[in-house]
Structure formats: structure tokens, C-alpha cells
CSV table of C-alpha atoms and ligand atoms in Angstrom, one decimal:
chain,number,residue,atom,x,y,z
A,1,MET,CA,-70.4,132.7,-56.7
A,2,SER,CA,-67.2,134.4,-58.0
A,3,LYS,CA,-67.1,134.4,-61.7
A,4,ALA,CA,-63.7,134.2,-63.5
A,5,ASN,CA,-62.5,137.9,-63.9
A,6,LYS,CA,-59.7,138.8,-66.4
A,7,LYS,CA,-58.1,141.3,-64.0
A,8,GLU,CA,-58.0,138.8,-61.0
A,9,GLY,CA,-54.6,138.2,-59.7
A,10,LEU,CA,-53.0,134.8,-59.8
A,11,ARG,CA,-53.1,134.3,-56.0
A,12,THR,CA,-56.8,135.0,-56.0
A,13,SER,CA,-57.4,132.6,-58.9
A,14,ALA,CA,-55.3,130.0,-57.2
A,15,VAL,CA,-57.7,130.1,-54.3
A,16,HIS,CA,-61.0,130.8,-56.1
A,17,ARG,CA,-60.9,129.0,-59.5
A,18,GLY,CA,-62.4,125.5,-59.5
A,19,VAL,CA,-64.3,125.7,-56.3
A,20,TYR,CA,-67.9,126.5,-55.1
A,21,LYS,CA,-69.1,123.4,-57.0
A,22,ASP,CA,-71.3,122.0,-54.3
A,23,SER,CA,-74.8,123.6,-54.4
A,24,SER,CA,-76.3,120.6,-52.4
A,25,TYR,CA,-74.5,121.6,-49.1
A,26,ASN,CA,-72.2,124.8,-50.0
A,27,SER,CA,-68.9,123.2,-49.0
A,28,VAL,CA,-66.1,125.8,-49.7
A,29,THR,CA,-63.9,123.1,-51.3
A,30,THR,CA,-64.7,121.0,-54.3
A,31,PRO,CA,-65.9,117.5,-53.4
A,32,ILE,CA,-64.3,114.4,-54.9
A,33,TYR,CA,-66.5,112.4,-57.3
A,34,PRO,CA,-65.0,108.9,-57.2
A,35,THR,CA,-67.3,107.4,-59.7
A,36,SER,CA,-66.5,105.5,-63.1
A,37,THR,CA,-69.9,106.5,-64.6
A,38,PHE,CA,-72.9,108.7,-64.4
A,39,PHE,CA,-76.4,107.7,-65.0
A,40,PHE,CA,-78.6,109.4,-67.7
A,41,ASP,CA,-81.9,111.1,-66.7
A,42,GLY,CA,-83.3,109.9,-70.1
A,43,LEU,CA,-81.8,109.1,-73.6
A,44,GLY,CA,-79.5,111.8,-74.5
A,45,LYS,CA,-80.0,113.6,-71.1
A,46,ASN,CA,-77.4,113.8,-68.6
A,47,LYS,CA,-75.8,116.5,-66.3
A,48,GLY,CA,-72.8,117.0,-68.4
A,49,TYR,CA,-70.8,113.9,-67.5
A,50,ASP,CA,-71.2,110.3,-68.7
A,51,TYR,CA,-67.8,108.4,-68.0
A,52,THR,CA,-64.8,109.6,-65.8
A,53,ARG,CA,-62.2,108.8,-68.4
A,54,SER,CA,-63.9,111.4,-70.6
A,55,GLY,CA,-64.8,113.8,-67.8
A,56,ASN,CA,-65.2,114.1,-64.1
A,57,PRO,CA,-66.3,117.1,-62.0
A,58,THR,CA,-63.4,117.1,-59.6
A,59,ARG,CA,-60.9,117.0,-62.6
A,60,ALA,CA,-62.9,119.6,-64.4
A,61,ALA,CA,-62.5,122.0,-61.4
A,62,LEU,CA,-58.9,121.4,-61.4
A,63,GLU,CA,-58.7,122.2,-65.2
A,64,GLU,CA,-60.6,125.4,-64.6
A,65,ASN,CA,-58.1,126.4,-62.0
A,66,ILE,CA,-55.0,125.7,-63.9
A,67,ALA,CA,-56.4,127.3,-67.2
A,68,ALA,CA,-56.9,130.5,-65.1
A,69,LEU,CA,-53.3,130.5,-63.7
A,70,GLU,CA,-51.8,130.1,-67.2
A,71,GLY,CA,-54.3,132.6,-68.7
A,72,GLY,CA,-55.5,129.8,-71.2
A,73,LEU,CA,-58.8,129.1,-72.8
A,74,GLY,CA,-58.9,125.7,-71.1
A,75,CYS,CA,-56.9,122.8,-69.8
A,76,SER,CA,-56.8,119.0,-69.8
A,77,VAL,CA,-55.4,117.3,-66.7
A,78,THR,CA,-53.6,114.1,-67.2
A,79,ALA,CA,-52.3,111.2,-64.9
A,80,THR,CA,-48.7,112.2,-65.0
A,81,GLY,CA,-46.6,114.9,-66.7
A,82,MET,CA,-45.4,112.4,-69.3
A,83,ALA,CA,-49.0,111.5,-70.1
A,84,ALA,CA,-49.6,115.2,-71.0
A,85,ILE,CA,-46.4,115.2,-73.2
A,86,THR,CA,-47.5,112.1,-74.9
A,87,ALA,CA,-51.1,113.5,-75.7
A,88,VAL,CA,-49.6,116.7,-77.1
A,89,LEU,CA,-47.1,114.6,-79.2
A,90,PHE,CA,-50.2,112.9,-80.8
A,91,LEU,CA,-51.1,116.2,-82.4
A,92,CYS,CA,-48.2,115.1,-84.9
A,93,ARG,CA,-48.4,112.5,-87.5
A,94,ASN,CA,-46.2,110.0,-89.2
A,95,GLY,CA,-43.5,112.0,-91.1
A,96,ASP,CA,-43.6,115.1,-88.9
A,97,HIS,CA,-40.5,116.5,-87.3
A,98,ILE,CA,-40.1,118.3,-84.1
A,99,VAL,CA,-37.3,120.7,-83.1
A,100,THR,CA,-36.4,120.7,-79.2
A,101,GLY,CA,-33.4,121.4,-76.8
A,102,ASP,CA,-30.6,119.2,-76.1
A,103,ASP,CA,-31.0,119.6,-72.4
A,104,ILE,CA,-34.6,118.8,-71.7
A,105,TYR,CA,-36.1,116.7,-69.1
A,106,GLY,CA,-34.7,113.1,-69.0
A,107,GLY,CA,-38.0,111.6,-69.3
A,108,THR,CA,-39.0,113.7,-72.1
A,109,TYR,CA,-35.7,113.1,-74.0
A,110,ARG,CA,-36.3,109.4,-73.6
A,111,LEU,CA,-39.9,109.6,-75.1
A,112,PHE,CA,-38.8,111.7,-77.9
A,113,ASP,CA,-35.6,109.6,-78.6
A,114,GLN,CA,-36.9,106.0,-78.1
A,115,VAL,CA,-40.7,105.9,-78.5
A,116,PHE,CA,-42.1,108.4,-81.0
A,117,PRO,CA,-39.4,107.6,-83.7
A,118,GLN,CA,-41.2,104.3,-83.8
A,119,PHE,CA,-44.2,106.0,-85.3
A,120,GLY,CA,-42.3,108.0,-87.9
A,121,ILE,CA,-41.9,111.1,-85.9
A,122,THR,CA,-38.4,112.6,-85.9
A,123,PHE,CA,-36.6,115.2,-83.6
A,124,SER,CA,-33.7,117.4,-83.8
A,125,PHE,CA,-32.1,118.2,-80.4
A,126,VAL,CA,-30.4,121.5,-80.6
A,127,ASN,CA,-28.8,124.2,-78.3
A,128,MET,CA,-31.9,126.4,-78.2
A,129,ARG,CA,-30.0,129.4,-76.9
A,130,ASP,CA,-28.5,129.6,-80.2
A,131,LEU,CA,-31.3,130.9,-82.5
A,132,THR,CA,-29.3,130.0,-85.6
A,133,GLN,CA,-29.3,126.4,-84.5
A,134,VAL,CA,-33.2,126.5,-84.0
A,135,LYS,CA,-33.6,128.2,-87.5
A,136,ASN,CA,-31.2,125.7,-89.3
A,137,ALA,CA,-33.0,122.7,-87.7
A,138,ILE,CA,-36.4,123.6,-89.2
A,139,ARG,CA,-37.3,121.5,-92.3
A,140,PRO,CA,-40.3,121.3,-94.5
A,141,GLN,CA,-41.6,118.6,-92.3
A,142,THR,CA,-41.2,120.3,-89.2
A,143,ARG,CA,-44.5,120.7,-87.3
A,144,MET,CA,-43.6,121.8,-83.7
A,145,ILE,CA,-41.1,123.5,-81.6
A,146,TRP,CA,-40.9,122.0,-78.0
A,147,ILE,CA,-39.3,124.6,-75.5
A,148,GLU,CA,-38.3,123.9,-71.9
A,149,THR,CA,-37.0,126.9,-69.9
A,150,PRO,CA,-35.3,126.9,-67.6
A,151,SER,CA,-33.7,123.8,-68.7
A,152,ASN,CA,-33.2,120.9,-66.4
A,153,PRO,CA,-30.7,120.6,-64.6
A,154,LEU,CA,-28.4,123.5,-65.7
A,155,LEU,CA,-30.9,126.2,-65.7
A,156,ASN,CA,-30.3,127.5,-69.1
A,157,ILE,CA,-32.9,130.1,-70.4
A,158,VAL,CA,-34.4,129.7,-73.9
A,159,ASP,CA,-35.7,133.0,-75.3
A,160,LEU,CA,-39.5,132.5,-75.5
A,161,GLU,CA,-40.3,135.5,-77.6
A,162,ALA,CA,-37.5,134.9,-80.1
A,163,VAL,CA,-38.1,131.1,-80.6
A,164,ILE,CA,-41.9,131.6,-80.8
A,165,LYS,CA,-41.4,134.3,-83.4
A,166,ILE,CA,-39.3,131.9,-85.5
A,167,ALA,CA,-41.9,129.2,-85.1
A,168,LYS,CA,-44.8,131.6,-86.0
A,169,ALA,CA,-43.0,132.7,-89.3
A,170,LYS,CA,-43.2,129.0,-90.4
A,171,LYS,CA,-46.7,128.2,-88.9
A,172,LEU,CA,-45.2,125.8,-86.5
A,173,LEU,CA,-46.9,124.9,-83.1
A,174,THR,CA,-45.0,125.9,-80.1
A,175,VAL,CA,-45.3,123.9,-76.9
A,176,VAL,CA,-43.7,125.2,-73.6
A,177,ASP,CA,-43.0,122.9,-70.7
A,178,ASN,CA,-43.5,125.3,-67.8
A,179,THR,CA,-43.0,122.9,-64.8
A,180,PHE,CA,-39.8,124.5,-63.6
A,181,LEU,CA,-41.1,128.1,-63.0
A,182,SER,CA,-44.9,127.5,-62.7
A,183,PRO,CA,-47.3,130.3,-63.9
A,184,TYR,CA,-46.3,132.2,-60.9
A,185,PHE,CA,-43.0,133.0,-62.4
A,186,GLN,CA,-43.5,132.5,-66.1
A,187,LYS,CA,-46.5,132.9,-68.5
A,188,PRO,CA,-45.6,131.5,-71.8
A,189,PHE,CA,-49.0,132.5,-73.3
A,190,ASP,CA,-47.7,136.2,-72.9
A,191,PHE,CA,-45.1,135.4,-75.6
A,192,GLY,CA,-47.4,133.7,-77.9
A,193,ALA,CA,-47.0,130.0,-77.0
A,194,ASP,CA,-49.8,127.6,-78.5
A,195,ILE,CA,-49.6,125.2,-75.6
A,196,VAL,CA,-48.3,125.0,-72.2
A,197,VAL,CA,-47.6,121.7,-70.4
A,198,HIS,CA,-46.9,120.9,-66.7
A,199,SER,CA,-45.9,118.1,-64.6
A,200,THR,CA,-48.3,119.1,-61.8
A,201,THR,CA,-46.3,116.4,-59.7
A,202,LYS,CA,-43.9,119.4,-59.1
A,203,TYR,CA,-44.7,122.8,-58.1
A,204,ILE,CA,-48.4,123.1,-59.0
A,205,ASN,CA,-49.1,120.3,-56.5
A,206,GLY,CA,-46.1,120.9,-54.4
A,207,HIS,CA,-46.5,118.4,-51.8
A,208,SER,CA,-44.8,115.3,-53.2
A,209,ASP,CA,-47.9,113.2,-52.8
A,210,VAL,CA,-49.4,112.7,-56.3
A,211,VAL,CA,-48.2,112.6,-59.9
A,212,GLY,CA,-50.0,114.4,-62.6
A,213,GLY,CA,-49.9,116.6,-65.7
A,214,ALA,CA,-51.7,119.5,-67.5
A,215,ILE,CA,-52.1,120.7,-71.0
A,216,VAL,CA,-53.3,124.2,-71.2
A,217,TYR,CA,-54.4,125.6,-74.7
A,218,ASN,CA,-55.4,129.0,-76.0
A,219,ASP,CA,-57.2,128.0,-79.2
A,220,LYS,CA,-60.4,126.1,-79.8
A,221,THR,CA,-59.0,123.9,-82.5
A,222,VAL,CA,-56.2,122.7,-80.4
A,223,ARG,CA,-58.5,122.4,-77.3
A,224,ASP,CA,-60.9,120.1,-79.2
A,225,ARG,CA,-58.1,117.8,-80.5
A,226,ILE,CA,-56.3,117.6,-77.1
A,227,ARG,CA,-59.5,116.8,-75.3
A,228,PHE,CA,-60.4,114.0,-78.0
A,229,LEU,CA,-56.7,112.8,-77.6
A,230,VAL,CA,-56.8,112.7,-73.7
A,231,ASN,CA,-60.0,110.7,-73.7
A,232,ALA,CA,-58.9,108.4,-76.7
A,233,LEU,CA,-55.5,107.6,-75.2
A,234,GLY,CA,-57.1,107.3,-71.7
A,235,VAL,CA,-54.5,109.4,-70.0
A,236,SER,CA,-56.6,111.5,-67.8
A,237,GLU,CA,-56.1,112.1,-64.0
A,238,SER,CA,-58.2,110.3,-61.4
A,239,PRO,CA,-60.7,112.4,-59.3
A,240,PHE,CA,-58.7,111.5,-56.1
A,241,ASP,CA,-55.4,112.8,-57.6
A,242,SER,CA,-57.1,115.8,-59.2
A,243,TRP,CA,-58.5,116.7,-55.8
A,244,LEU,CA,-55.1,116.5,-54.2
A,245,VAL,CA,-53.6,118.8,-56.9
A,246,LEU,CA,-56.5,121.2,-56.5
A,247,ARG,CA,-55.8,121.4,-52.8
A,248,GLY,CA,-52.1,122.0,-53.4
A,249,VAL,CA,-52.3,124.6,-56.2
A,250,LYS,CA,-54.1,127.0,-53.9
A,251,THR,CA,-50.8,127.8,-52.0
A,252,LEU,CA,-48.8,127.8,-55.2
A,253,ALA,CA,-47.9,131.6,-54.7
A,254,PRO,CA,-46.7,131.6,-51.2
A,255,ARG,CA,-44.8,128.4,-51.7
A,256,MET,CA,-43.1,129.7,-54.8
A,257,GLU,CA,-41.9,132.8,-52.9
A,258,VAL,CA,-40.3,130.7,-50.1
A,259,HIS,CA,-38.8,128.3,-52.5
A,260,GLN,CA,-37.3,131.3,-54.3
A,261,ALA,CA,-36.1,133.0,-51.2
A,262,ASN,CA,-34.4,129.9,-50.0
A,263,ALA,CA,-33.0,129.0,-53.3
A,264,LEU,CA,-31.3,132.5,-53.4
A,265,ALA,CA,-29.7,132.1,-49.9
A,266,VAL,CA,-28.6,128.4,-50.7
A,267,ALA,CA,-27.1,129.5,-54.1
A,268,GLY,CA,-25.3,132.4,-52.6
A,269,PHE,CA,-23.8,130.2,-49.9
A,270,LEU,CA,-22.7,127.5,-52.4
A,271,GLU,CA,-21.1,130.1,-54.8
A,272,LYS,CA,-18.7,131.1,-52.0
A,273,HIS,CA,-17.6,127.7,-50.8
A,274,GLU,CA,-14.3,126.5,-51.6
A,275,ASN,CA,-15.5,122.8,-52.4
A,276,VAL,CA,-18.1,124.0,-55.0
A,277,LYS,CA,-16.8,124.8,-58.4
A,278,LYS,CA,-19.7,126.3,-60.0
A,279,VAL,CA,-23.4,127.2,-59.3
A,280,TYR,CA,-26.3,127.4,-61.8
A,281,TYR,CA,-29.2,129.6,-60.5
A,282,PRO,CA,-31.0,132.3,-62.6
A,283,GLY,CA,-31.0,134.4,-59.4
A,284,LEU,CA,-27.1,134.8,-59.2
A,285,LYS,CA,-25.4,137.5,-61.0
A,286,SER,CA,-23.0,134.9,-62.4
A,287,HIS,CA,-25.9,133.5,-64.5
A,288,PRO,CA,-24.9,134.7,-68.0
A,289,GLN,CA,-28.4,135.4,-69.2
A,290,GLN,CA,-29.6,138.4,-67.2
A,291,ALA,CA,-31.3,140.4,-69.8
A,292,LEU,CA,-33.3,137.4,-70.8
A,293,ILE,CA,-34.1,136.5,-67.3
A,294,LYS,CA,-35.5,140.0,-66.7
A,295,LYS,CA,-37.4,140.0,-70.0
A,296,GLN,CA,-39.4,136.8,-69.6
A,297,MET,CA,-39.2,135.6,-65.8
A,298,LYS,CA,-41.1,137.1,-63.0
A,299,GLY,CA,-38.8,135.2,-60.5
A,300,PHE,CA,-36.1,132.6,-60.4
A,301,GLY,CA,-37.7,129.6,-59.0
A,302,GLY,CA,-36.6,127.0,-56.5
A,303,MET,CA,-34.2,124.8,-58.6
A,304,LEU,CA,-30.6,125.1,-58.7
A,305,ALA,CA,-27.5,123.0,-59.7
A,306,PHE,CA,-23.8,123.1,-58.8
A,307,GLU,CA,-20.6,121.2,-59.4
A,308,LEU,CA,-19.1,119.6,-56.5
A,309,ASP,CA,-15.4,119.3,-56.3
A,310,THR,CA,-15.3,115.5,-55.9
A,311,LYS,CA,-11.7,115.4,-55.3
A,312,LYS,CA,-12.2,117.0,-52.0
A,313,VAL,CA,-15.8,115.6,-51.1
A,314,LYS,CA,-16.8,112.2,-52.0
A,315,LEU,CA,-20.3,112.2,-53.8
A,316,ASP,CA,-21.8,109.4,-51.9
A,317,LEU,CA,-20.5,110.6,-48.5
A,318,PHE,CA,-21.8,114.1,-49.3
A,319,PHE,CA,-25.4,112.7,-50.1
A,320,LYS,CA,-25.2,110.5,-46.8
A,321,SER,CA,-24.1,113.2,-44.6
A,322,LEU,CA,-27.1,115.4,-45.3
A,323,LYS,CA,-29.9,115.5,-42.9
A,324,TYR,CA,-32.7,117.8,-44.6
A,325,PHE,CA,-31.9,117.0,-48.1
A,326,SER,CA,-33.3,113.5,-49.2
A,327,LEU,CA,-31.4,111.8,-52.0
A,328,ALA,CA,-34.4,111.6,-54.4
A,329,GLU,CA,-35.5,112.4,-58.0
A,330,SER,CA,-38.4,114.8,-58.5
A,331,LEU,CA,-38.7,118.3,-57.3
A,332,GLY,CA,-41.0,121.1,-56.5
A,333,GLY,CA,-42.3,119.8,-53.2
A,334,VAL,CA,-42.2,121.5,-49.8
A,335,GLU,CA,-39.3,119.4,-48.7
A,336,SER,CA,-35.7,119.7,-50.1
A,337,LEU,CA,-34.4,117.1,-52.4
A,338,ILE,CA,-31.0,116.6,-53.9
A,339,GLU,CA,-29.7,114.2,-56.6
A,340,SER,CA,-27.1,113.4,-59.1
A,341,PRO,CA,-28.6,114.0,-62.6
A,342,TRP,CA,-25.8,111.9,-64.3
A,343,LEU,CA,-26.7,108.9,-62.2
A,344,MET,CA,-30.3,109.4,-61.5
A,345,SER,CA,-32.9,111.7,-63.3
A,346,HIS,CA,-31.0,111.9,-66.6
A,347,ALA,CA,-29.2,108.6,-66.7
A,348,SER,CA,-31.5,107.3,-69.5
A,349,MET,CA,-30.2,109.9,-71.8
A,350,GLY,CA,-26.9,107.9,-72.2
A,351,GLU,CA,-23.4,109.2,-71.8
A,352,LYS,CA,-23.2,110.9,-75.3
A,353,ALA,CA,-26.2,113.1,-74.8
A,354,LEU,CA,-25.2,113.7,-71.2
A,355,ASN,CA,-21.9,115.1,-72.3
A,356,ALA,CA,-23.4,117.1,-75.0
A,357,SER,CA,-25.8,118.8,-72.6
A,358,GLY,CA,-23.0,120.2,-70.5
A,359,MET,CA,-23.7,118.0,-67.3
A,360,THR,CA,-20.9,116.2,-65.6
A,361,LYS,CA,-20.6,113.3,-63.1
A,362,GLU,CA,-20.0,116.2,-60.6
A,363,THR,CA,-23.2,118.0,-61.2
A,364,ILE,CA,-25.7,118.1,-58.4
A,365,ARG,CA,-29.3,119.1,-58.7
A,366,VAL,CA,-31.2,120.7,-55.8
A,367,SER,CA,-34.9,121.2,-55.4
A,368,VAL,CA,-34.9,123.7,-52.5
A,369,GLY,CA,-37.9,123.3,-50.2
A,370,ILE,CA,-39.6,125.6,-48.0
A,371,GLU,CA,-37.9,124.8,-44.8
A,372,ASP,CA,-35.8,127.5,-42.8
A,373,ALA,CA,-33.1,128.7,-45.1
A,374,ASP,CA,-30.5,128.7,-42.1
A,375,ASP,CA,-31.1,125.0,-41.4
A,376,LEU,CA,-30.6,124.1,-45.0
A,377,ILE,CA,-27.4,126.1,-45.3
A,378,ALA,CA,-26.1,124.6,-42.0
A,379,ASP,CA,-26.9,121.2,-43.4
A,380,LEU,CA,-25.0,121.6,-46.6
A,381,ASN,CA,-22.1,123.4,-44.7
A,382,GLN,CA,-21.4,120.3,-42.7
A,383,ALA,CA,-21.8,117.7,-45.5
A,384,LEU,CA,-19.5,119.9,-47.8
A,385,ARG,CA,-16.7,119.3,-45.4
A,386,GLY,CA,-16.4,115.9,-46.8
B,1,PLP,C1,-41.1,115.7,-64.0
B,1,PLP,C2,-41.1,116.4,-65.2
B,1,PLP,C3,-41.9,116.0,-66.4
B,1,PLP,C4,-42.5,114.6,-66.3
B,1,PLP,O1,-43.6,114.6,-65.3
B,1,PLP,P1,-44.2,113.3,-64.7
B,1,PLP,O2,-45.2,113.9,-63.6
B,1,PLP,O3,-43.0,112.7,-63.8
B,1,PLP,O4,-44.6,112.3,-65.7
B,1,PLP,C5,-41.8,116.7,-67.6
B,1,PLP,N1,-41.2,117.7,-67.6
B,1,PLP,C6,-40.4,118.4,-66.6
B,1,PLP,C7,-39.7,119.7,-66.7
B,1,PLP,C8,-40.4,117.7,-65.4
B,1,PLP,O5,-39.6,118.2,-64.3
């Protein structure tokens, strides 16, 4: 049933890719195969799977789905987003150098700053909005450019086309972490990226009930090496978790539409509030990178940040007063979450890097859920009274 079709829309792919796998009973959803191993029919004769770390039909179904959404050649699904990032980093060797942004996800920063340097891989953290900084950071040892856009939590936009062009001129691999917008709002392969990574924990799964990651590739050599690495490192996703993500991803498109409509409403409300100093959201006219947003994004997403006037509203009291926004890390689920990047999600960066990234102790990050916008705004309004 239903073969992949190049012209098929993303909403259709989200529902129809990675399903119809059950020829025994024709279930319309893909079964979970909770097995560690698969028996051989004879020496050298199996049905395509031998051991679940290396491959599992439920995981393969999810890989097919996500590859179709990103428009990639294939995908490897991993146990977490950090597992995906780790596997991609193993494309590098001792002595290699990577250029990346100074406002990337806190966990990625920690991995780049504190783990991979142990193996002789070095990093330059630059302001990627400034193409001169990107160019100047490239050395003879540079092997990869790691891009995250929009950035977390300040929603700065990196010019995918321009940075990838700089990378291609030097034959560097480009990796884009597309977690924040999901393929529904941004397609990095359209701009020539080599690899797209996701924390499927966020919008792809969308229900805050699983952690997972994905690596999508567009080239056979990269595919073979990544598949080798995910198996060799042992970072692949469990069949149960793969099934949950496959269930979640089917509603990616309608969820993203509601996340975005609610984020637009909440951002507009916050921008007018006297106890809010500044709002960061790509959907606001006040975002300074309008042309770039139009060029590379099909939407603005559901993440925003703002500066609370903590002289007027105490941070702790503000969080405590909220009814619908849970004080929690993570993002991209159906429920609204709120947090302090300085004290929570990005704390591991340390004060110096936090300051350099432009965050303050008053920065608040919001993952706007799919509740009724009016309820979310009323809730923020009462908490902002202080
Ligand atoms: C959450 C996140 C990650 C890490 O993913 P986990 O699933 O938590 O391991 C990486 N990049 C971005 C942009 C994220 O938001």
C-alpha cells in the first residue's frame, strides 16, 4: 500500500509513512516489536533484522516517516536528542575542529565544551548571525559547521543558505539542529544541509511522554557511517519509544499550527504588558531579522522568550502564580511549559557563556502549548500582576 511519492504533502507523509507494515492482520498502525533478537531461517538467512540495537521494524518505520518529512534519503532514530548529536560528532576525529553558535542548546554546549575536547576535538563558539565571525573561525582543521536556528532561548536566526554556502566552499559538513521548528516550518535540506538532527522529545513526538532523537541524511556515504555509528555506539531508540514517537508525529502539522497561533497571541499580549521589558518571537514585527525569517522559515513555531521586569514582579512568585504553565524544562509538548534558562535549562553553560549569549537572569522561556489562547493569556495576566 501507498508507496512514497515525491509530490506528497508533509501532512500526508506524517500520517502515511512508516505504516501498513502488518501483512498478517492488516492493522492500520505499525505494531511494536519488543524483541531483542530475531531468529534466522538458516545460516545467512533472516528477514532483514538480526538484533534490535542494529535494527528493529518499529524503529525502521519511524525512520521512514521522519526521513520523508525532512526530505532526506534516510534516518537513524536514537534514544535521545543528545544521543543523535553524539553519534554525529563521531564523524569527526582527533584533531578536527567544529564551528558552532554561542547560543546553542545548553546540553549541546555542555557536550561540545566538556566532553568532546577530551578526544582532541575542538570548537569555536561564535555569533553565527555574523557571517564574518563564521568565516574567521574556520581553520585548516575545521571539519564541520553545527547550526541551530532559531536559537534557544533567544530565537536568533542563522542564515542557513549563507552559512551552508561558506561551508561548501571549504568542503565542510553542515549539520542543522531542526528541533525548534520541526520539518513543518523549516527544511534545512532545501538550503543544502548535509545532516539534520532532532530531539524528537520535543515537537516531533509532541506529547512529553518520551525522549528520543533522530539523524536525517541525504548522502549514502554519510548514511552508511551514521548507521554504523548508531549501532556501534549503542544509541538507538527502543521499539516502545519508537512506537510512541510514530504515534505522536502523525499530528505534527495540526499541532504546529496551534502552537504557532497560540504563541503569536501570547507574544502579542506580552509585548504590550508594562511588566515585560522585551519579547523574543520570530512572529513579532519587533524581531530584527524579518527578511531572513521570510526567506527560510515557513512559520514561526511555538517557542518564545521574554524579559520580565523582576523589580515589579518577583520571578519565583510569577512562576508559582501560574496555573496552566508548568515550571519545567523541555518544550514542544501539547501542554504549556515555562522556565528560567539562566537557572534551569542553560545553567550548565556557566555565567560567562550565559552573559555572552545575551540571556539575563530575567529571561523567561515559554513553550506555548495547544490549550485555548484566551486561557493562557488570562493566566499570564494574573501572574504578571506580581
Ligand atoms: C532538547 C534538545 C536537544 C537534546 O535532546 P534530548 O532529547 O533532551 O536529549 C538538542 N537540541 C535542542 C535544540 C533541544 O531542544
